[in-house]
Amino acid sequence: MTTARMPFLVVTLGVFLLSIMDALIKIVATDYPTAQIVGMRFLCGLPWAVLVVLWLRPAWPTADMLRAHVFRGFVVVITASLFFYALAKLELAEAIALSFLAPLFLAVLAALILRERISPRVFGAIIAGFIGMGVILWGKAIGGNVTDARLWGAAAAIACAFTYAANLVLLRKRAQTDPLALIVLFQNLFPLLIVSPFALAVWVEPKPEAWFLFAGIGALGIAGHSCMAWGFARANAGPLGVIEYTALIWGAGLGFAFFGEVPAWTTWAGAGLIVAACLLVARGKTAS
């Protein structure tokens, strides 16, 4: 195995681990409130994050760094809450497909916040991506699967894509100066502190087997994001970014294996449009 292939294999593993985490979240989502699941996700991930800090021993954070990560903690909590809610209401592959809108929102936010220029090609790709979103939602309508719960779930997945894009803008800025170990730590610590009051307010005593699921969610989250960070630090982001779209394949397989879900053709068609649009956006940015 060549060294050049290793980042691609590690990122693929990271996407797979995060897809398993999503499946476990969907399992517990039927029995526990969203706020509690979000809290347990970060609580169970925190010990692993502390181990990363003890291993890498980064310098002490500055006050500016702490303020920035506290603000990002709010965005992370909102993003996780929206996606976990969507997982509870939608098919696994469907929720993942709608989350692919994030790069399109990222292009829009980069233009608004970072003053990056949007070329006609990128603008057309963004429109095509949102058409893909419409195809997924239309598929539910013609299939007679439109319920209030599904509508709210779809709205949560779309909103999650937007807040995740905002989180990426913030992360891109912090990653230029902050040690990776502190980013991992604060990504678990501050969201946990923020969501804890809401989690305790709706707390349901977990069943014994649920503790293992929550522990798995925390460990898979840390492992998956660590694999992604390791791979992206050692190869170009453009080619590696394409691997993230394999989450739809993992999600479809896990959704069928655990929940008997079979994605409709409109889900695949809409996801294809969204993925193609994201790839065009990436090519447009590389060319500019």
Short mmCIF file of C-alpha atoms in Angstrom, two decimals:
data_model
loop_
_atom_site.label_atom_id
_atom_site.label_comp_id
_atom_site.label_asym_id
_atom_site.label_seq_id
_atom_site.Cartn_x
_atom_site.Cartn_y
_atom_site.Cartn_z
CA MET A 1 0.00 0.00 0.00
CA THR A 2 1.48 3.34 -1.04
CA THR A 3 1.68 6.25 1.38
CA ALA A 4 -0.32 8.38 -1.07
CA ARG A 5 -3.35 6.12 -0.70
CA MET A 6 -3.36 6.14 3.08
CA PRO A 7 -5.20 9.49 3.57
CA PHE A 8 -7.99 8.31 1.25
CA LEU A 9 -8.38 5.04 3.12
CA VAL A 10 -8.35 6.79 6.51
CA VAL A 11 -10.94 9.37 5.42
CA THR A 12 -13.11 6.57 4.00
CA LEU A 13 -12.88 4.83 7.38
CA GLY A 14 -13.82 8.10 9.09
CA VAL A 15 -16.92 8.53 6.94
CA PHE A 16 -17.90 4.92 7.63
CA LEU A 17 -17.48 5.33 11.41
CA LEU A 18 -19.56 8.51 11.42
CA SER A 19 -22.27 6.74 9.41
CA ILE A 20 -22.41 3.99 12.05
CA MET A 21 -22.67 6.74 14.68
CA ASP A 22 -25.66 8.17 12.81
CA ALA A 23 -27.32 4.75 12.80
CA LEU A 24 -26.81 4.37 16.57
CA ILE A 25 -28.26 7.85 17.11
CA LYS A 26 -31.32 6.86 15.08
CA ILE A 27 -31.73 3.77 17.28
CA VAL A 28 -31.77 5.75 20.56
CA ALA A 29 -33.80 8.59 19.01
CA THR A 30 -37.01 6.60 19.35
CA ASP A 31 -36.70 6.37 23.16
CA TYR A 32 -34.89 9.51 24.29
CA PRO A 33 -35.35 13.27 23.74
CA THR A 34 -33.10 15.00 21.24
CA ALA A 35 -31.50 17.28 23.85
CA GLN A 36 -30.53 14.29 25.99
CA ILE A 37 -28.98 12.47 23.00
CA VAL A 38 -26.98 15.57 22.09
CA GLY A 39 -25.76 15.86 25.67
CA MET A 40 -24.80 12.19 25.86
CA ARG A 41 -23.00 12.44 22.51
CA PHE A 42 -20.63 15.08 23.87
CA LEU A 43 -20.44 13.63 27.39
CA CYS A 44 -19.32 10.25 26.06
CA GLY A 45 -16.93 11.89 23.61
CA LEU A 46 -15.29 14.13 26.20
CA PRO A 47 -13.04 11.47 27.87
CA TRP A 48 -11.60 10.56 24.47
CA ALA A 49 -11.00 14.24 23.70
CA VAL A 50 -9.17 14.64 27.03
CA LEU A 51 -6.96 11.67 26.13
CA VAL A 52 -6.08 13.39 22.82
CA VAL A 53 -5.06 16.52 24.74
CA LEU A 54 -2.96 14.52 27.22
CA TRP A 55 -1.26 12.73 24.35
CA LEU A 56 -0.50 15.78 22.17
CA ARG A 57 0.02 18.27 25.05
CA PRO A 58 -0.83 21.51 23.23
CA ALA A 59 -0.08 24.98 24.62
CA TRP A 60 -2.61 26.62 26.95
CA PRO A 61 -5.51 28.34 25.12
CA THR A 62 -5.73 32.11 24.95
CA ALA A 63 -8.77 34.14 26.03
CA ASP A 64 -9.55 34.95 22.40
CA MET A 65 -9.44 31.26 21.54
CA LEU A 66 -11.83 30.39 24.37
CA ARG A 67 -14.34 33.09 23.34
CA ALA A 68 -14.29 31.89 19.74
CA HIS A 69 -14.86 28.27 20.70
CA VAL A 70 -17.67 29.12 23.12
CA PHE A 71 -19.49 30.85 20.26
CA ARG A 72 -18.77 27.90 17.98
CA GLY A 73 -20.09 25.62 20.73
CA PHE A 74 -23.54 27.16 20.33
CA VAL A 75 -23.42 26.55 16.58
CA VAL A 76 -22.32 22.94 17.15
CA VAL A 77 -25.20 22.32 19.58
CA ILE A 78 -27.75 23.74 17.15
CA THR A 79 -26.31 21.68 14.28
CA ALA A 80 -26.26 18.43 16.26
CA SER A 81 -29.77 19.00 17.62
CA LEU A 82 -31.18 19.61 14.15
CA PHE A 83 -29.47 16.58 12.62
CA PHE A 84 -30.33 14.22 15.47
CA TYR A 85 -33.97 15.32 15.23
CA ALA A 86 -33.91 14.74 11.47
CA LEU A 87 -32.50 11.24 11.99
CA ALA A 88 -35.44 10.44 14.27
CA LYS A 89 -38.02 11.54 11.67
CA LEU A 90 -36.49 10.57 8.30
CA GLU A 91 -34.89 7.57 6.67
CA LEU A 92 -31.15 7.43 7.36
CA ALA A 93 -30.16 7.87 3.69
CA GLU A 94 -32.67 10.67 3.25
CA ALA A 95 -31.34 12.68 6.21
CA ILE A 96 -27.76 12.19 4.99
CA ALA A 97 -28.69 13.23 1.44
CA LEU A 98 -30.25 16.48 2.63
CA SER A 99 -27.20 17.18 4.78
CA PHE A 100 -25.15 17.23 1.55
CA LEU A 101 -26.55 20.71 0.96
CA ALA A 102 -23.92 22.03 3.39
CA PRO A 103 -21.24 22.75 0.73
CA LEU A 104 -23.79 24.77 -1.24
CA PHE A 105 -24.70 26.82 1.82
CA LEU A 106 -20.97 27.14 2.50
CA ALA A 107 -20.43 28.72 -0.93
CA VAL A 108 -23.23 31.21 -0.23
CA LEU A 109 -21.92 32.04 3.25
CA ALA A 110 -18.37 32.42 1.92
CA ALA A 111 -19.67 34.96 -0.57
CA LEU A 112 -21.62 36.87 2.08
CA ILE A 113 -19.12 36.69 4.96
CA LEU A 114 -15.74 36.19 3.30
CA ARG A 115 -16.59 38.20 0.16
CA GLU A 116 -15.66 35.31 -2.11
CA ARG A 117 -16.88 35.72 -5.68
CA ILE A 118 -19.55 33.33 -7.00
CA SER A 119 -18.97 32.48 -10.66
CA PRO A 120 -21.89 31.74 -13.01
CA ARG A 121 -20.93 28.04 -12.95
CA VAL A 122 -21.01 27.92 -9.15
CA PHE A 123 -24.30 29.85 -9.06
CA GLY A 124 -25.85 27.38 -11.50
CA ALA A 125 -24.56 24.47 -9.43
CA ILE A 126 -26.14 25.93 -6.30
CA ILE A 127 -29.49 26.18 -8.09
CA ALA A 128 -29.15 22.57 -9.31
CA GLY A 129 -28.41 21.42 -5.77
CA PHE A 130 -31.55 22.99 -4.42
CA ILE A 131 -33.52 21.41 -7.25
CA GLY A 132 -32.13 18.09 -6.00
CA MET A 133 -33.47 18.93 -2.56
CA GLY A 134 -36.86 19.54 -4.15
CA VAL A 135 -36.72 16.17 -5.90
CA ILE A 136 -36.17 14.38 -2.57
CA LEU A 137 -39.09 16.19 -0.96
CA TRP A 138 -41.27 15.66 -4.05
CA GLY A 139 -40.57 11.94 -3.85
CA LYS A 140 -42.07 11.84 -0.38
CA ALA A 141 -45.11 13.76 -1.59
CA ILE A 142 -45.91 11.40 -4.49
CA GLY A 143 -45.23 8.41 -2.26
CA GLY A 144 -47.90 9.51 0.18
CA ASN A 145 -45.35 9.69 3.00
CA VAL A 146 -45.92 13.34 3.84
CA THR A 147 -46.62 13.76 7.54
CA ASP A 148 -46.02 16.63 9.89
CA ALA A 149 -43.17 14.68 11.49
CA ARG A 150 -41.47 14.08 8.13
CA LEU A 151 -41.90 17.72 7.11
CA TRP A 152 -40.34 18.89 10.35
CA GLY A 153 -37.59 16.31 9.93
CA ALA A 154 -36.81 17.52 6.40
CA ALA A 155 -36.84 21.13 7.57
CA ALA A 156 -34.43 20.21 10.39
CA ALA A 157 -32.06 18.43 7.96
CA ILE A 158 -32.02 21.44 5.62
CA ALA A 159 -31.48 23.86 8.50
CA CYS A 160 -28.74 21.57 9.81
CA ALA A 161 -26.94 21.80 6.47
CA PHE A 162 -26.99 25.59 6.81
CA THR A 163 -25.70 25.68 10.40
CA TYR A 164 -23.09 23.03 9.56
CA ALA A 165 -21.85 25.27 6.76
CA ALA A 166 -21.62 28.15 9.25
CA ASN A 167 -19.69 25.85 11.59
CA LEU A 168 -17.24 25.03 8.79
CA VAL A 169 -16.61 28.73 8.19
CA LEU A 170 -15.83 29.18 11.89
CA LEU A 171 -13.73 26.00 11.99
CA ARG A 172 -11.73 27.05 8.93
CA LYS A 173 -10.77 30.27 10.71
CA ARG A 174 -9.81 28.57 14.01
CA ALA A 175 -7.93 25.73 12.32
CA GLN A 176 -5.42 28.24 10.96
CA THR A 177 -4.17 29.11 14.47
CA ASP A 178 -5.52 26.65 17.07
CA PRO A 179 -3.96 23.24 17.91
CA LEU A 180 -5.98 20.26 16.70
CA ALA A 181 -6.12 18.75 20.20
CA LEU A 182 -7.78 21.88 21.63
CA ILE A 183 -10.24 22.03 18.75
CA VAL A 184 -11.26 18.43 19.49
CA LEU A 185 -11.52 19.16 23.23
CA PHE A 186 -13.56 22.36 22.89
CA GLN A 187 -15.77 20.73 20.25
CA ASN A 188 -16.96 18.37 23.00
CA LEU A 189 -16.58 20.43 26.20
CA PHE A 190 -18.40 23.66 25.33
CA PRO A 191 -21.35 22.00 23.55
CA LEU A 192 -21.73 19.71 26.58
CA LEU A 193 -21.85 22.69 28.97
CA ILE A 194 -24.32 24.53 26.73
CA VAL A 195 -26.75 21.66 26.18
CA SER A 196 -26.60 20.17 29.72
CA PRO A 197 -29.46 22.28 31.23
CA PHE A 198 -31.76 21.31 28.36
CA ALA A 199 -30.74 17.65 28.55
CA LEU A 200 -31.38 17.51 32.30
CA ALA A 201 -34.77 19.19 31.86
CA VAL A 202 -36.01 16.35 29.62
CA TRP A 203 -33.88 13.56 31.10
CA VAL A 204 -35.12 9.98 30.73
CA GLU A 205 -33.21 7.36 32.70
CA PRO A 206 -31.32 5.31 30.08
CA LYS A 207 -31.80 1.57 29.93
CA PRO A 208 -28.65 -0.50 30.63
CA GLU A 209 -28.16 -1.33 26.95
CA ALA A 210 -28.59 2.35 26.01
CA TRP A 211 -25.43 3.26 27.94
CA PHE A 212 -23.44 1.05 25.56
CA LEU A 213 -25.06 2.76 22.58
CA PHE A 214 -24.29 6.23 23.98
CA ALA A 215 -20.70 5.18 24.70
CA GLY A 216 -20.41 3.92 21.13
CA ILE A 217 -21.81 7.19 19.78
CA GLY A 218 -19.20 9.19 21.69
CA ALA A 219 -16.29 6.94 20.69
CA LEU A 220 -17.34 6.75 17.04
CA GLY A 221 -17.72 10.54 16.89
CA ILE A 222 -14.18 11.12 18.15
CA ALA A 223 -12.69 8.32 16.01
CA GLY A 224 -14.50 9.42 12.86
CA HIS A 225 -13.59 13.10 13.17
CA SER A 226 -9.99 12.20 14.06
CA CYS A 227 -9.70 10.07 10.91
CA MET A 228 -11.10 12.94 8.85
CA ALA A 229 -8.71 15.47 10.40
CA TRP A 230 -5.71 13.14 9.93
CA GLY A 231 -6.52 12.53 6.28
CA PHE A 232 -7.26 16.16 5.40
CA ALA A 233 -3.96 17.22 7.00
CA ARG A 234 -2.04 14.94 4.64
CA ALA A 235 -3.74 15.30 1.24
CA ASN A 236 -5.60 17.87 -0.83
CA ALA A 237 -9.07 18.64 0.46
CA GLY A 238 -10.68 18.56 -3.00
CA PRO A 239 -10.18 14.86 -3.85
CA LEU A 240 -10.75 13.80 -0.24
CA GLY A 241 -13.99 15.78 -0.04
CA VAL A 242 -15.53 13.52 -2.66
CA ILE A 243 -15.16 10.57 -0.28
CA GLU A 244 -17.62 12.21 2.15
CA TYR A 245 -20.41 11.45 -0.31
CA THR A 246 -19.91 7.72 0.27
CA ALA A 247 -21.88 8.40 3.47
CA LEU A 248 -25.01 8.03 1.34
CA ILE A 249 -24.00 4.47 0.39
CA TRP A 250 -23.13 3.59 4.00
CA GLY A 251 -26.34 5.25 5.19
CA ALA A 252 -28.48 3.32 2.71
CA GLY A 253 -26.85 0.03 3.70
CA LEU A 254 -27.11 0.67 7.43
CA GLY A 255 -30.66 1.96 7.06
CA PHE A 256 -31.68 -1.27 5.32
CA ALA A 257 -29.77 -3.50 7.76
CA PHE A 258 -31.02 -1.87 10.98
CA PHE A 259 -34.38 -0.33 10.04
CA GLY A 260 -35.50 -2.10 6.85
CA GLU A 261 -35.39 1.21 4.95
CA VAL A 262 -35.25 1.18 1.15
CA PRO A 263 -34.57 4.67 -0.27
CA ALA A 264 -36.91 5.72 -3.08
CA TRP A 265 -35.51 6.46 -6.53
CA THR A 266 -36.24 10.13 -5.95
CA THR A 267 -33.90 10.09 -2.94
CA TRP A 268 -31.09 8.73 -5.12
CA ALA A 269 -31.90 11.15 -7.96
CA GLY A 270 -32.07 14.16 -5.65
CA ALA A 271 -28.91 13.13 -3.86
CA GLY A 272 -27.18 12.71 -7.23
CA LEU A 273 -28.10 16.25 -8.20
CA ILE A 274 -26.88 17.60 -4.86
CA VAL A 275 -23.58 15.69 -5.06
CA ALA A 276 -23.01 16.78 -8.66
CA ALA A 277 -23.74 20.38 -7.67
CA CYS A 278 -21.27 20.20 -4.77
CA LEU A 279 -18.57 18.79 -7.06
CA LEU A 280 -19.18 21.61 -9.55
CA VAL A 281 -18.90 24.15 -6.74
CA ALA A 282 -15.60 22.61 -5.67
CA ARG A 283 -14.29 22.67 -9.27
CA GLY A 284 -15.45 26.24 -9.70
CA LYS A 285 -13.59 27.35 -6.58
CA THR A 286 -10.44 25.48 -7.63
CA ALA A 287 -10.52 27.06 -11.07
CA SER A 288 -10.99 30.58 -9.65
#
